[in-house]
CSV table of C-alpha atoms in Angstrom, one decimal:
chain,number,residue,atom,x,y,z
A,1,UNK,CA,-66.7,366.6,156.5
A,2,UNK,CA,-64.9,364.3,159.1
A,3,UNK,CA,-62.7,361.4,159.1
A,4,UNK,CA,-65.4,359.1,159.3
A,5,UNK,CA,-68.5,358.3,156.9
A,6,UNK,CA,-72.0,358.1,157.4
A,7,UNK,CA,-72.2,354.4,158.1
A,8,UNK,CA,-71.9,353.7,161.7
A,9,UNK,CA,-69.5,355.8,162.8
A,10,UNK,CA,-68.2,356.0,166.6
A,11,UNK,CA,-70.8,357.0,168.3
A,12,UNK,CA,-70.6,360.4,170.1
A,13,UNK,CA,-72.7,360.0,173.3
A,14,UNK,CA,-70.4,356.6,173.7
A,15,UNK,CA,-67.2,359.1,173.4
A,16,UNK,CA,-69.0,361.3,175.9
A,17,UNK,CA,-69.5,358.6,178.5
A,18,UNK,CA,-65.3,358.6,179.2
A,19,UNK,CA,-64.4,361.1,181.8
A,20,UNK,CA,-60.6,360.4,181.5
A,21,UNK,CA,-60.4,359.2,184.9
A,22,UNK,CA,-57.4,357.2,183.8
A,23,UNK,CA,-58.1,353.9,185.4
A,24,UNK,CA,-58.2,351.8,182.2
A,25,UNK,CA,-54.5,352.8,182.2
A,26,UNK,CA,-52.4,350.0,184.4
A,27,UNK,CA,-54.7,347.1,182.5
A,28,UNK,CA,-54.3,348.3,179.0
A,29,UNK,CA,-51.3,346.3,177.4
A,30,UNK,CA,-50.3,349.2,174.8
A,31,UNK,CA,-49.9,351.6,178.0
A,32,UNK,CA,-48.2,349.0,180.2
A,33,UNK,CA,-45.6,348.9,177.7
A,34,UNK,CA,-44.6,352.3,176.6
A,35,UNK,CA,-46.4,354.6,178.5
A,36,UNK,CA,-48.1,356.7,175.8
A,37,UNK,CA,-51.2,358.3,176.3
A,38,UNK,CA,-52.2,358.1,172.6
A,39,UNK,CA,-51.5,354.5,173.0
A,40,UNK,CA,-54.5,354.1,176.1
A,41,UNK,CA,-57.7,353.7,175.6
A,42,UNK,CA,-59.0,357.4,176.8
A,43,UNK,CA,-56.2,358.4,174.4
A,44,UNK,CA,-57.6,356.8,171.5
A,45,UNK,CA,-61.4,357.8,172.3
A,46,UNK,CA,-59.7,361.6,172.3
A,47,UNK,CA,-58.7,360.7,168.7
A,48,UNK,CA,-62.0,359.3,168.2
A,49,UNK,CA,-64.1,362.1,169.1
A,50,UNK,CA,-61.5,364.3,166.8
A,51,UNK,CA,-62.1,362.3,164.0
A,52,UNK,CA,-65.8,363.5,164.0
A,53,UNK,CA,-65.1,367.0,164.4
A,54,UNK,CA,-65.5,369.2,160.4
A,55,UNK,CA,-61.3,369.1,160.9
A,56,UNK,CA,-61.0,365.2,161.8
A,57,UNK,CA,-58.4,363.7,159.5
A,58,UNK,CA,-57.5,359.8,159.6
A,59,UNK,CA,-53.7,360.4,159.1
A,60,UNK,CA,-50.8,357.8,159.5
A,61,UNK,CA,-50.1,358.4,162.7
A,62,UNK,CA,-53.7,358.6,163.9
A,63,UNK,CA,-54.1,355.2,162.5
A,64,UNK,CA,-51.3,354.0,163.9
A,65,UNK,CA,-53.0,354.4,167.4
A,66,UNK,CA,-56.0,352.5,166.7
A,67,UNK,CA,-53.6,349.9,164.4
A,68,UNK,CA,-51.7,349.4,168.2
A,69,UNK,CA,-55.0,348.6,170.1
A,70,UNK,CA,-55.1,344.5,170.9
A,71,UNK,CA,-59.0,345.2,170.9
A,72,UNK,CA,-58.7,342.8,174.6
A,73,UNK,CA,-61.2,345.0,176.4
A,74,UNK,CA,-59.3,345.2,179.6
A,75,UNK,CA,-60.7,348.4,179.6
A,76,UNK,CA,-63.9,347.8,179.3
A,77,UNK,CA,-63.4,345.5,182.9
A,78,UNK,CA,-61.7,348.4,184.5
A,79,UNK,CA,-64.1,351.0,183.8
A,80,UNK,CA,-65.9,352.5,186.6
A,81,UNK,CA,-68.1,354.7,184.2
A,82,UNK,CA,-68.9,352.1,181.8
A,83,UNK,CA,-67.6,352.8,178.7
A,84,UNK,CA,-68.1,350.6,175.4
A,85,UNK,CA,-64.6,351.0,174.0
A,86,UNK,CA,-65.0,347.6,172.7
A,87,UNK,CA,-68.2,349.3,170.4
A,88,UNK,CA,-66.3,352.1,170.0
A,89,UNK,CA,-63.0,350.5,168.4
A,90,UNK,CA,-65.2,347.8,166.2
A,91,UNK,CA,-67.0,351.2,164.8
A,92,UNK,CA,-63.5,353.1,164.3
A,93,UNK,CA,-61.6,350.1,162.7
A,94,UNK,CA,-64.1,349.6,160.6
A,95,UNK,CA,-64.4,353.1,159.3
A,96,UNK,CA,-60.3,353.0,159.2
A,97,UNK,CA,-60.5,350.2,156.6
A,98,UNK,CA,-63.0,351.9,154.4
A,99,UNK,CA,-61.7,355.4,154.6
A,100,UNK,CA,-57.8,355.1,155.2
A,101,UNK,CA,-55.6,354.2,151.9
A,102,UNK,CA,-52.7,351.8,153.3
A,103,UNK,CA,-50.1,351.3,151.5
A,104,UNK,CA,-50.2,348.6,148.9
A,105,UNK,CA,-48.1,345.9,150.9
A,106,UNK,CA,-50.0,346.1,154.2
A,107,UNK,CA,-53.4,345.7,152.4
A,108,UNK,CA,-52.1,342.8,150.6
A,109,UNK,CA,-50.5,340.9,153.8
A,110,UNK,CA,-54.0,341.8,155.4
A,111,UNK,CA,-56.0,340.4,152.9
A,112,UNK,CA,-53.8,337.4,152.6
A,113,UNK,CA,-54.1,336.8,156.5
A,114,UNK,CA,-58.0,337.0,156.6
A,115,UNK,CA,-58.3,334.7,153.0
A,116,UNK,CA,-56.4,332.0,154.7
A,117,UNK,CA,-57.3,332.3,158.5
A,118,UNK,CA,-60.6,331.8,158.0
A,119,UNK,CA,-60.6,329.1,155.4
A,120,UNK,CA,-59.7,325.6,157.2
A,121,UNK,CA,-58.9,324.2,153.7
A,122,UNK,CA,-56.2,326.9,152.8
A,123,UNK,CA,-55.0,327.3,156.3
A,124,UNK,CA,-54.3,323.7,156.5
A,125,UNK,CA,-52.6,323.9,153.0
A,126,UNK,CA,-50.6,326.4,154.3
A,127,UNK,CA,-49.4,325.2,157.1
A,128,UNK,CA,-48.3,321.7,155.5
A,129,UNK,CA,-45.8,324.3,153.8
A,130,UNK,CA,-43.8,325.6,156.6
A,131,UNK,CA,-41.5,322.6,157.5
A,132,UNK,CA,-40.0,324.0,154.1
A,133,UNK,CA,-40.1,327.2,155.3
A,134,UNK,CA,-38.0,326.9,158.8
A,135,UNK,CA,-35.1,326.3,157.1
A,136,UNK,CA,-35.0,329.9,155.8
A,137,UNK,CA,-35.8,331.8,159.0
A,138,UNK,CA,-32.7,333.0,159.3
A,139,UNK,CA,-32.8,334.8,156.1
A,140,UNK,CA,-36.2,336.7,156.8
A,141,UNK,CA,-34.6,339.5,158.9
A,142,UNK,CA,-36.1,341.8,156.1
A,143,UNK,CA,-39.7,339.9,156.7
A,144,UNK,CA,-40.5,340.2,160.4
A,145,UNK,CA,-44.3,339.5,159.8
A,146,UNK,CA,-43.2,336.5,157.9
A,147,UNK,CA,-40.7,335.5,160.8
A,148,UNK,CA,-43.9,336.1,163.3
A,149,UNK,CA,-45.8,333.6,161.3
A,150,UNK,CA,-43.0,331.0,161.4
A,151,UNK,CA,-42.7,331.4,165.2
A,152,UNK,CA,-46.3,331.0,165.7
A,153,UNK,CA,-47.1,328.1,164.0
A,154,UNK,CA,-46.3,325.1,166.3
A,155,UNK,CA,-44.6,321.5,165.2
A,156,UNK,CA,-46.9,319.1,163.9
A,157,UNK,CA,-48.7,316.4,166.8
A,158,UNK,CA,-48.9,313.1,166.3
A,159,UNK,CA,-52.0,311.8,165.7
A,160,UNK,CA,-53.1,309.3,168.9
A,161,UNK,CA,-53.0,305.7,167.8
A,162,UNK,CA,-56.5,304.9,168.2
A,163,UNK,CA,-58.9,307.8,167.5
A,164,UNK,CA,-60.9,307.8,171.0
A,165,UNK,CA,-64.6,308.1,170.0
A,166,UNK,CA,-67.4,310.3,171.2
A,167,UNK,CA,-69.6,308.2,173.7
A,168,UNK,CA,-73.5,307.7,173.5
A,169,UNK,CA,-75.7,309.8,174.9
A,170,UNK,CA,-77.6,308.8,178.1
A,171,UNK,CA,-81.3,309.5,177.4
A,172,UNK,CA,-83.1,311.6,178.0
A,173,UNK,CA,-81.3,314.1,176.2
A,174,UNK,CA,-80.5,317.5,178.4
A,175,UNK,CA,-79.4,319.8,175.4
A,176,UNK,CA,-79.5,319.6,171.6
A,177,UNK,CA,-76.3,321.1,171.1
A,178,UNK,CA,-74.4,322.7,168.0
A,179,UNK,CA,-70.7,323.0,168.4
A,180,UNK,CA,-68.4,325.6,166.2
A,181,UNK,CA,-65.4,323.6,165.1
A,182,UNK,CA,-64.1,327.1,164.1
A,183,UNK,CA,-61.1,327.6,162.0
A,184,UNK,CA,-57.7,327.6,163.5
A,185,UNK,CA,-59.6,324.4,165.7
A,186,UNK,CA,-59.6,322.6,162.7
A,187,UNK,CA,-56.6,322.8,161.3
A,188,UNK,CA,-54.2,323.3,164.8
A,189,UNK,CA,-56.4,321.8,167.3
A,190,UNK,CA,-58.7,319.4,166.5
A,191,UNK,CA,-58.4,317.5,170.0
A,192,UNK,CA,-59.7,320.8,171.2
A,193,UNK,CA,-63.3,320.1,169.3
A,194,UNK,CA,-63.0,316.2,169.9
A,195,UNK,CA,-62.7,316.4,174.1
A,196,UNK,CA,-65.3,319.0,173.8
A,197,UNK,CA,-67.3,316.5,171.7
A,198,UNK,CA,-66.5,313.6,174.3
A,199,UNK,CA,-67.5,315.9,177.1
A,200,UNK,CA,-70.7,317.1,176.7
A,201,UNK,CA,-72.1,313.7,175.3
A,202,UNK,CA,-70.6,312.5,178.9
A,203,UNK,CA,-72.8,315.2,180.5
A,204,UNK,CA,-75.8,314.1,178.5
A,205,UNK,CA,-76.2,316.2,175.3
A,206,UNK,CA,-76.9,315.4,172.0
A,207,UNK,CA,-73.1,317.1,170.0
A,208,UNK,CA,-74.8,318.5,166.4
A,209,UNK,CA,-71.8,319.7,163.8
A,210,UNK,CA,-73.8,321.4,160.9
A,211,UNK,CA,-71.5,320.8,157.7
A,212,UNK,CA,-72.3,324.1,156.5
A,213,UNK,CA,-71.1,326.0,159.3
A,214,UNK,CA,-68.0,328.2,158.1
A,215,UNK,CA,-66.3,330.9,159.7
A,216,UNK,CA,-67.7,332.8,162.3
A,217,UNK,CA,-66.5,335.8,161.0
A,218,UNK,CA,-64.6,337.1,164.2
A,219,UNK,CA,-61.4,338.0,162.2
A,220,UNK,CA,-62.3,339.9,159.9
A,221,UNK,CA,-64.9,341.6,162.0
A,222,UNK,CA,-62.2,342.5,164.5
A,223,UNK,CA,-59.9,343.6,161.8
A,224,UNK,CA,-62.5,346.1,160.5
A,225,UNK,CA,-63.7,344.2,157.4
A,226,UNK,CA,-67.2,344.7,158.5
A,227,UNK,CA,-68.8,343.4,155.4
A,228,UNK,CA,-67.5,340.4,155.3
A,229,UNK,CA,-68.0,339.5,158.9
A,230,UNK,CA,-71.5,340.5,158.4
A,231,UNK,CA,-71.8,337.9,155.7
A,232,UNK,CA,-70.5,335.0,157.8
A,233,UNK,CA,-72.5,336.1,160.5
A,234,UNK,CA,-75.7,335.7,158.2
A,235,UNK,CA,-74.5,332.1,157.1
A,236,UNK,CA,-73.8,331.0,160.6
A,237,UNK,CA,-76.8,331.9,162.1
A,238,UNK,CA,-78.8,329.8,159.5
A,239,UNK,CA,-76.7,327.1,159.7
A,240,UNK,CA,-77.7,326.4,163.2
A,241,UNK,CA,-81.0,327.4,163.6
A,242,UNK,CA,-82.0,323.7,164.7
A,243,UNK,CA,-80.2,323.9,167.8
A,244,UNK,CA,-81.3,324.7,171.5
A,245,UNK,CA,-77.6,326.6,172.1
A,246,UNK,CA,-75.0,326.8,170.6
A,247,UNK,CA,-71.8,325.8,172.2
A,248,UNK,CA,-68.4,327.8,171.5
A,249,UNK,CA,-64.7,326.7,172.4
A,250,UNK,CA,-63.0,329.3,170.9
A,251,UNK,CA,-62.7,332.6,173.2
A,252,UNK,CA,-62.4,335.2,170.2
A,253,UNK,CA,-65.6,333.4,168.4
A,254,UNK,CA,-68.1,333.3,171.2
A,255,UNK,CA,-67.2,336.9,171.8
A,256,UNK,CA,-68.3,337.9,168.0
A,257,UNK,CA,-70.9,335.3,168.1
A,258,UNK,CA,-72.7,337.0,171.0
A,259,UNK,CA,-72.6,340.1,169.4
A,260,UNK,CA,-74.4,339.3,166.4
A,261,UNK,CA,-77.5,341.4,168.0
A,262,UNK,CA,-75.2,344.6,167.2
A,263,UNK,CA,-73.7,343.7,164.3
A,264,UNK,CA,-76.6,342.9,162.1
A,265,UNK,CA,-79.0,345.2,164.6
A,266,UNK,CA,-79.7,347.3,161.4
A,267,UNK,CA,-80.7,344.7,159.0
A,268,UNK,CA,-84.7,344.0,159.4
A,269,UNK,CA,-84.4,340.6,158.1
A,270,UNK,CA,-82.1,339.7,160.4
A,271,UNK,CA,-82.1,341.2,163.2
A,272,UNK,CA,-84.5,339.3,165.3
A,273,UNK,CA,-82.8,336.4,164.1
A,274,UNK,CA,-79.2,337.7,165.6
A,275,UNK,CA,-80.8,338.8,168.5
A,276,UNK,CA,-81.7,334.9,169.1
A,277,UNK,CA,-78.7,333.9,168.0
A,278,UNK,CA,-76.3,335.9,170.1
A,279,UNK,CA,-79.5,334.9,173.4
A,280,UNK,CA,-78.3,331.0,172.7
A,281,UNK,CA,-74.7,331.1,172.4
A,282,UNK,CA,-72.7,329.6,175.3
A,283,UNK,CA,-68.7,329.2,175.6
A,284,UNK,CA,-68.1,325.9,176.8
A,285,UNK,CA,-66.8,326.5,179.9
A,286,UNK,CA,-70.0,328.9,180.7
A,287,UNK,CA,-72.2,325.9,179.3
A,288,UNK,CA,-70.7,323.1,181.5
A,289,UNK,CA,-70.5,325.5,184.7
A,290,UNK,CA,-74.8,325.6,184.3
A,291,UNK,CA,-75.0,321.9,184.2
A,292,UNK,CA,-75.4,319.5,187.3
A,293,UNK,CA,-72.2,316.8,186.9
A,294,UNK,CA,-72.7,313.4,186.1
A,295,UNK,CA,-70.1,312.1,184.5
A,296,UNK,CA,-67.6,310.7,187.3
A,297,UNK,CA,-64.0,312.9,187.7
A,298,UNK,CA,-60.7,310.7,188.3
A,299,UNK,CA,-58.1,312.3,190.3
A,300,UNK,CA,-55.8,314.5,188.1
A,301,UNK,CA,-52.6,315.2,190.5
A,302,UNK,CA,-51.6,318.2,188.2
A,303,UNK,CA,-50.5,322.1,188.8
A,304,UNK,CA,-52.5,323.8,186.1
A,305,UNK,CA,-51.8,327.7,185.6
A,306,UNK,CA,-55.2,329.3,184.1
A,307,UNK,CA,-54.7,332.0,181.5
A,308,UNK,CA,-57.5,334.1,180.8
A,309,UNK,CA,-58.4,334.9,177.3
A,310,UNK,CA,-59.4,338.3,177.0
A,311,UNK,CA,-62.3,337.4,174.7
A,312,UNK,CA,-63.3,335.2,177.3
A,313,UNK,CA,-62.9,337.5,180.6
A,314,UNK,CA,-63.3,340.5,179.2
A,315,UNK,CA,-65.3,341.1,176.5
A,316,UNK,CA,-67.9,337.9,177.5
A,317,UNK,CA,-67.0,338.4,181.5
A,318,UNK,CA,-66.2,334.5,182.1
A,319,UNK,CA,-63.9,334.3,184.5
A,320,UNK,CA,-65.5,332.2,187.2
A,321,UNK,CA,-66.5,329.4,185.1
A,322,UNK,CA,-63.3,327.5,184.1
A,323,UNK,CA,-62.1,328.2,187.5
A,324,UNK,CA,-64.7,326.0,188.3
A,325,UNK,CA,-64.7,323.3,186.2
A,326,UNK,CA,-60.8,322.8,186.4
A,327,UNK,CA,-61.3,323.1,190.5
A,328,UNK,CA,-64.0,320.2,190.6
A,329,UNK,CA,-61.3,317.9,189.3
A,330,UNK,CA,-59.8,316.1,192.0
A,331,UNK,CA,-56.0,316.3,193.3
A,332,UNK,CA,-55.7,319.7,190.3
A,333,UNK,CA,-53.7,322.1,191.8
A,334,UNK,CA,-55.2,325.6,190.3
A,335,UNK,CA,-52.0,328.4,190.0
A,336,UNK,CA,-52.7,332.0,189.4
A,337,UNK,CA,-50.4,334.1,187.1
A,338,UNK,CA,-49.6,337.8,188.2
A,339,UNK,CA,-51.3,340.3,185.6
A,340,UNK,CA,-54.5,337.8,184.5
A,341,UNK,CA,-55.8,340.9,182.9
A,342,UNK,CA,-53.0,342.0,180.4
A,343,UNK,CA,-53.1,340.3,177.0
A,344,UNK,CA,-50.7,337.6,175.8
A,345,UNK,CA,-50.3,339.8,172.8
A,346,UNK,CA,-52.8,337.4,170.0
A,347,UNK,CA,-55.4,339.4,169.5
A,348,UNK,CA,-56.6,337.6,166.7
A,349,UNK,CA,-54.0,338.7,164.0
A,350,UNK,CA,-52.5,341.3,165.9
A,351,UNK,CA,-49.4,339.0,166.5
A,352,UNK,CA,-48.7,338.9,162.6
A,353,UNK,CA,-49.2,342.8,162.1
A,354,UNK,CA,-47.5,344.4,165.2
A,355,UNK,CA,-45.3,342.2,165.0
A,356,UNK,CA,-42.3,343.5,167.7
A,357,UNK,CA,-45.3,345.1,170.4
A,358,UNK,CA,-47.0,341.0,170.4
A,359,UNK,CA,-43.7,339.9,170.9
A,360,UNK,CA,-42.8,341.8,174.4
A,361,UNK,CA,-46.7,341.2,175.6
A,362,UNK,CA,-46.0,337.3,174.1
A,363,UNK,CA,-42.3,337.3,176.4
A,364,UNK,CA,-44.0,339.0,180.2
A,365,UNK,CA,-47.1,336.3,179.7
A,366,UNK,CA,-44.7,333.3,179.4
A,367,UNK,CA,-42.5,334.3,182.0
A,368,UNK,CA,-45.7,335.6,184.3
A,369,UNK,CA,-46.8,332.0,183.5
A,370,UNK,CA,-43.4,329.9,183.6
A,371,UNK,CA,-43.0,331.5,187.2
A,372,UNK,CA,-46.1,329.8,188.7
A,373,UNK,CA,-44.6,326.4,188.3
A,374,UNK,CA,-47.1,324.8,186.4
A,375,UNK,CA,-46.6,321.9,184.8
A,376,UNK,CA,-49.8,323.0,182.2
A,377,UNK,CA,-50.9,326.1,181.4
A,378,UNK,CA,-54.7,326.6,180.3
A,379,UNK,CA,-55.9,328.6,177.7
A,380,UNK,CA,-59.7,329.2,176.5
A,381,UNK,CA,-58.7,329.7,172.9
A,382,UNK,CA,-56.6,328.8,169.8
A,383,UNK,CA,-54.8,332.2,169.4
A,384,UNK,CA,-54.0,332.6,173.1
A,385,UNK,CA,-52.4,328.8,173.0
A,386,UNK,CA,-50.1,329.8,170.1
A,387,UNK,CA,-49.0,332.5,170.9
A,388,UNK,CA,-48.2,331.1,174.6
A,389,UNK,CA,-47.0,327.9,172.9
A,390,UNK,CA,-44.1,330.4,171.0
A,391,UNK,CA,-43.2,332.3,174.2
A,392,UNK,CA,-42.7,329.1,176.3
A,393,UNK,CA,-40.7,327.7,173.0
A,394,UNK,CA,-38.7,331.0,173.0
A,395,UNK,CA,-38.1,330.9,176.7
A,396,UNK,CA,-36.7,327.1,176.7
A,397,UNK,CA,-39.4,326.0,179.4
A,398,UNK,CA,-42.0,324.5,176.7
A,399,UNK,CA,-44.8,323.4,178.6
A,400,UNK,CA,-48.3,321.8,177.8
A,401,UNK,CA,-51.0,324.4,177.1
A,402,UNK,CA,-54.6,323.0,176.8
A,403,UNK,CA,-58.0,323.9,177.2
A,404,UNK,CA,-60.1,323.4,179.9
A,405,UNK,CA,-62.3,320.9,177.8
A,406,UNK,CA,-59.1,318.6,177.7
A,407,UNK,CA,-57.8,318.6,181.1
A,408,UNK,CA,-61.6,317.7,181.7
A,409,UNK,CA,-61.6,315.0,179.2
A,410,UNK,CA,-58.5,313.6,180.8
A,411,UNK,CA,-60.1,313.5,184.2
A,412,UNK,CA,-63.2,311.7,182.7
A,413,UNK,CA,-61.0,309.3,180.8
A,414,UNK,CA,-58.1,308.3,182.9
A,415,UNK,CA,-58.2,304.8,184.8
A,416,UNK,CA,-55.2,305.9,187.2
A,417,UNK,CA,-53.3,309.0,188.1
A,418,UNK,CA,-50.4,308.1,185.7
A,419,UNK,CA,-52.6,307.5,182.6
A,420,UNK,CA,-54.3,311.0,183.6
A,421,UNK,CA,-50.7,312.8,183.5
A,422,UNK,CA,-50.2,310.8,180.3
A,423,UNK,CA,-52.9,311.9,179.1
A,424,UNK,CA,-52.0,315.7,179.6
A,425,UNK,CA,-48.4,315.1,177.6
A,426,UNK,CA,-46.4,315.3,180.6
């Protein structure tokens, strides 16, 4: 007997490639904050490697130190030796939610979460319910998830005048491209998915939206709710089998999207399939960065601070890219924020389950980012953007945060410098 089943469990010769030379410590957020060594990432593989010993036990408190992991990966950059953490913590969480009875309230809150995160329909539903809400925030002291989720969710944009549409392609086509509208997209940021629209019809590609692709399954898949992410990962990859690549705007989903290849490795019908799948899947910013330019830039005289998603830098190492593409526009000022590689604290649902740890990490990104000067911040994906959204709120120095496809967009669109910053919201 052991903590863990018989159904992918951490592997052992994974465990065995740590040598506990302790230089994942100063990037891992958990540590950063409270020094605790079951709160690192060697710590946790020590936990790990007891839990399939004949004594292993998956206890509160032991789950407690895998519940504190932001799953960012950090580690897996630092690592001199290699380690896949990031396999290892998918395997443990996983086993965690199958073999771990937590108590009836958590469950619940989790399942609710992951039922409404990754349904666009229910999420937006949702979230037309929280101007009620506000009112009461001051009577949730008892509630703090429920406070978390109030502080997250951002005031509602106005809708531009005129809906700008998608230009037509210059033939000959260079890519057939599907694009993942994902699910907080939809509902929070759906300018995200139209400037990435915009741009890569600009840069010659044919955009393809498949109606009948749904989640992508990174949530619950990070969460530990391997079942169901192995579901949406089946449905995905069917819905876009047309496509030459397909082209992700949303750090946390390329990140799961790419490792389809693992996730469904075991599956003979599928497999080759993922393997495929996970082969053609580009972030945008990785996708653009591979193409020769030809639509024109116009200046953009902004001071852009770039926050790096871990999803994006870590776990898919894209750090290069954006860089890039935000350099190439002309008169951007580029701003780097002191500690690029700790996490803002998102980590999918993390923020709306530890609730008080996401806070602090939320609080030392804002002010690392505030303290550049910027007069934008850019950030590779939807959770990263709210959470930073909230600390910049919180901190009284709100300031624009964007993705990279939009300051691009801007730069494509703009007929001065003042329409440009207009276009940016400042």
């Amino acid at each position: 007997m052991s903590a863990f089943d018989a159904h992918r469990p951490p592997d052992a010769a994974l465990i065995a490639d740590c040598v506990h030379c302790g230089f994942c410590l100063p990037s891992c957020p958990t540590y950063v904050l409270d020094g605790l060594e079951t709160d690192s990432p060697r710590g946790r593989i020590v936990l790990m490697g007891d839990g399939l010993t004949p004594a292993g036990r998956l206890s509160a408190e032991v789950v407690s130190h895998f519940d504190s992991c932001l799953g960012c990966m950090a580690c897996v950059t630092a690592c001199p030796s290699g380690v896949q953490y990031d396999r290892l913590i998918e395997a443990t969480r996983a086993q965690v939610e199958r073999n771990f009875e937590r108590p009836p309230e958590d469950r619940a809150w989790r399942w609710l979460l992951l039922a409404v995160l990754t349904r666009p329909a229910l999420l937006a539903a949702a979230t037309a319910l929280v101007p009620f809400a506000r009112p009461l925030d001051g009577l949730l002291g008892r509630f703090p998830r429920l406070q978390a989720l109030l502080a997250l969710t951002p005031p509602p944009r106005p809708a531009p005048p005129v809906p700008v549409p998608v230009p037509e392609v210059t033939r000959p086509v260079r890519a057939r491209v599907g694009m993942l509208l994902g699910c907080a997209n939809r509902v929070f940021f759906s300018r995200v998915n139209d400037a990435t629209a915009r741009v890569l019809a600009a840069e010659g590609c044919e955009v393809v939206v498949p109606p009948e692709a749904g989640c992508c399954g990174a949530l619950p898949l990070h969460a530990g709710f391997e079942g169901d992410a192995r579901r949406r990962a089946r449905a995905l990859i069917a819905a876009f089998q047309d496509c030459d690549v397909v082209v992700v705007n949303a750090a946390g989903c390329g990140s799961a999207m790419k490792e389809y290849v693992h996730l469904l490795g075991d599956e003979p019908q599928w497999a080759r399939r993922a393997e495929d799948f996970s082969a053609k899947t580009r972030d945008v910013n990785e996708f653009l960065a591979q193409l020769s330019p030809r639509a024109e830039r116009h200046p953009l005289p902004v001071r852009v601070a770039y926050h790096d998603a871990c999803h994006l830098a870590h776990a898919q190492g894209i750090r290069a890219e954006p860089r890039e593409l935000l350099r190439a526009i002309p008169g951007l000022t580029l701003q780097e924020p002191p500690e690029w590689e700790i996490c803002c604290g998102s980590a999918g649902i993390y923020n709306l389950l530890e609730v008080e740890t996401a806070r602090r990490l939320r609080d030392r990104k804002a002010e690392n980012l505030a303290g550049t000067g910027a007069e934008v911040v850019a950030a590779a994906n939807p959770g990263c953007s709210l959470q930073i959204e909230a600390g910049l709120r919180a901190r009284g120095t709100p300031v624009p945060v964007l993705h990279p496809v939009e300051i691009l967009d801007a730069s494509f669109r703009a007929a001065s410098e003042a329409e440009g910053r207009a276009l940016l919201g400042i």
